GROMACS .gro file of C-alpha atoms in nm:
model
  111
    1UNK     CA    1  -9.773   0.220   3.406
    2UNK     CA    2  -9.862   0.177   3.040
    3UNK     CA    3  -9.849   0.434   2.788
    4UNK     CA    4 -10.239   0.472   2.634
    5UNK     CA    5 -10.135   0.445   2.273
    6UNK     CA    6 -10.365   0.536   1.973
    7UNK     CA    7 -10.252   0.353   1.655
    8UNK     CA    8 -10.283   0.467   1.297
    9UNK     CA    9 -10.205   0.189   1.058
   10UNK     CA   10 -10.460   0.056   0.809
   11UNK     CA   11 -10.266  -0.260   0.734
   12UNK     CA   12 -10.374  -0.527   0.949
   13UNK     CA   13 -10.084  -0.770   0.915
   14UNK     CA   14  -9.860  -0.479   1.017
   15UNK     CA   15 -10.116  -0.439   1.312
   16UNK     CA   16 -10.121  -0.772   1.393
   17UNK     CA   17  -9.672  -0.790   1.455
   18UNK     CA   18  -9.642  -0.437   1.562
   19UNK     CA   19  -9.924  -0.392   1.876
   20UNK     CA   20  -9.763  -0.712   2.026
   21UNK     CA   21  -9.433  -0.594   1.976
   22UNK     CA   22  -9.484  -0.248   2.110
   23UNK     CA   23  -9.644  -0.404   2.440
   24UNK     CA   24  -9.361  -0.612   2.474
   25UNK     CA   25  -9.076  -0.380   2.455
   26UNK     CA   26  -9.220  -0.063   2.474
   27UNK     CA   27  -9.482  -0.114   2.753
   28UNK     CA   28  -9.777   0.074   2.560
   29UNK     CA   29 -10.137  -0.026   2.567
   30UNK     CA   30 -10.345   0.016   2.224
   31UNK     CA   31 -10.619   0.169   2.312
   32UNK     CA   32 -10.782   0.219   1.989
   33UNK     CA   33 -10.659   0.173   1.620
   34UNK     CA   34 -10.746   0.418   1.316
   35UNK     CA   35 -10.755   0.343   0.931
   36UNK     CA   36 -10.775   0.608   0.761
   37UNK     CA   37 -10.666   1.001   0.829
   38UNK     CA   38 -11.000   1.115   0.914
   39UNK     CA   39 -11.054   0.884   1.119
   40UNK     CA   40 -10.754   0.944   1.313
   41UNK     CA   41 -10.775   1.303   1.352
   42UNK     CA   42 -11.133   1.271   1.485
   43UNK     CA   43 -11.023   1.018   1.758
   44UNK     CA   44 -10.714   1.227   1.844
   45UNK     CA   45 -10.950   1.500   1.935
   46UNK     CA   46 -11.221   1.353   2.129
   47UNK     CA   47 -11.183   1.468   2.474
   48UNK     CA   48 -11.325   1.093   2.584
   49UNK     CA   49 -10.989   0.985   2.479
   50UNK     CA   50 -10.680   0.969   2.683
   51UNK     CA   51 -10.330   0.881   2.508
   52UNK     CA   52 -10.044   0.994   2.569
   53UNK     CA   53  -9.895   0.862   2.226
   54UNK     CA   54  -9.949   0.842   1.887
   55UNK     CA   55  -9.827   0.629   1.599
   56UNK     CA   56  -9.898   0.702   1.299
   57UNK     CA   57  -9.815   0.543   0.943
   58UNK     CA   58  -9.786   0.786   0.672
   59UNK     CA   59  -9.953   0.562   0.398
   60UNK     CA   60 -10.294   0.505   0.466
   61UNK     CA   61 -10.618   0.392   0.282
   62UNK     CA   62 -10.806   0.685   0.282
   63UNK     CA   63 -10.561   1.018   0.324
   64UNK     CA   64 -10.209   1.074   0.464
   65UNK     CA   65 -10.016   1.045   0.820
   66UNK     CA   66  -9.892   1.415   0.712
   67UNK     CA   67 -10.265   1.520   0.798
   68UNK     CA   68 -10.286   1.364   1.151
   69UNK     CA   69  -9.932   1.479   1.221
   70UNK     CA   70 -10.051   1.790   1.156
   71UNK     CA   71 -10.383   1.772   1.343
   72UNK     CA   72 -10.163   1.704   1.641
   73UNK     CA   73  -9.986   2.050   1.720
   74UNK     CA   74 -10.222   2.129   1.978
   75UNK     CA   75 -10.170   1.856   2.146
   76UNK     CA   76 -10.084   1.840   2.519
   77UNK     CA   77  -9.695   1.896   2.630
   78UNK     CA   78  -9.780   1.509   2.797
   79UNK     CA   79  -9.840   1.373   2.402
   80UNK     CA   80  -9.608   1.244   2.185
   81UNK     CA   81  -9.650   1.139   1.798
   82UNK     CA   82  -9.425   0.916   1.603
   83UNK     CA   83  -9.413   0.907   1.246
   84UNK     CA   84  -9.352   0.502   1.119
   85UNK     CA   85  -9.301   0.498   0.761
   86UNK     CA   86  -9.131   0.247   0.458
   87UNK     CA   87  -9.011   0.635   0.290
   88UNK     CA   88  -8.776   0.764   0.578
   89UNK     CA   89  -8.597   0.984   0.324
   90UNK     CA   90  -8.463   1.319   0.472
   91UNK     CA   91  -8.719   1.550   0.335
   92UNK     CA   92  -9.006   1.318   0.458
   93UNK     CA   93  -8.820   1.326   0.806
   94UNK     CA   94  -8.749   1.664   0.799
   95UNK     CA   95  -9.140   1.728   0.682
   96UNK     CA   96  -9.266   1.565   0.978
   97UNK     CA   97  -9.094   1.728   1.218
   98UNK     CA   98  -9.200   2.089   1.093
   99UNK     CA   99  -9.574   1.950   1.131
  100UNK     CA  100  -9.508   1.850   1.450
  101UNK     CA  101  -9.394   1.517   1.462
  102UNK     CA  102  -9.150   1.387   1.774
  103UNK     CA  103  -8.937   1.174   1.590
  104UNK     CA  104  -8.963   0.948   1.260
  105UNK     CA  105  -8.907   0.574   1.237
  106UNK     CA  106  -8.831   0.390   0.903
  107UNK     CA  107  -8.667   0.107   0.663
  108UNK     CA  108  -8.549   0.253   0.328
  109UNK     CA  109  -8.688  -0.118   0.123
  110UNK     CA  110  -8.484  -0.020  -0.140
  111UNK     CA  111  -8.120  -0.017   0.078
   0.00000   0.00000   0.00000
């Protein structure tokens, strides 16, 4: 069965590689796509939607990732949230899991 994914990356090039990707290897289905943090924290909340996971870029358009990471503590024991971002430094990993983050995926561009 397919994990109902909710995806939180303004960039639509990224978008465009990473949803096909993700279906491929991780067997998720996008079932809808934010821009911006407000955005995202409204359709994590709506009780219409069911997903069990959450991606979510920490440099957005319009607010930060760190917001809907944070929005997400109530969450259900049954969601997860991952934290994709080109800043994996230590504090920024450790940051996201005190708001609640599951884990933290990155590439340091400047190693």
């Amino acid at each position: 069965m397919k994990t109902p994914t909710i995806l939180v990356e303004d960039n639509e090039t990224i978008r465009e590689t990473l949803i096909p990707t993700m279906v491929e290897l991780a067997d998720v289905e996008v079932i809808d796509i934010a821009e911006t943090a407000d955005g995202a924290i409204e359709l994590l909340k709506t009780q219409d939607v069911v997903w069990k996971l959450a991606i979510v870029d920490l440099m957005l358009k319009k607010g930060t990732g760190l917001d809907v990471v944070r929005s997400c503590r109530s969450r259900r024991p049954d969601q997860h949230v991952l934290v994709l971002t080109n800043y994996p430094t230590d504090y920024i990993r450790r940051h996201c899991i005190v708001l609640g983050a599951d884990a933290v995926f990155g590439l340091d561009p400047f190693s």
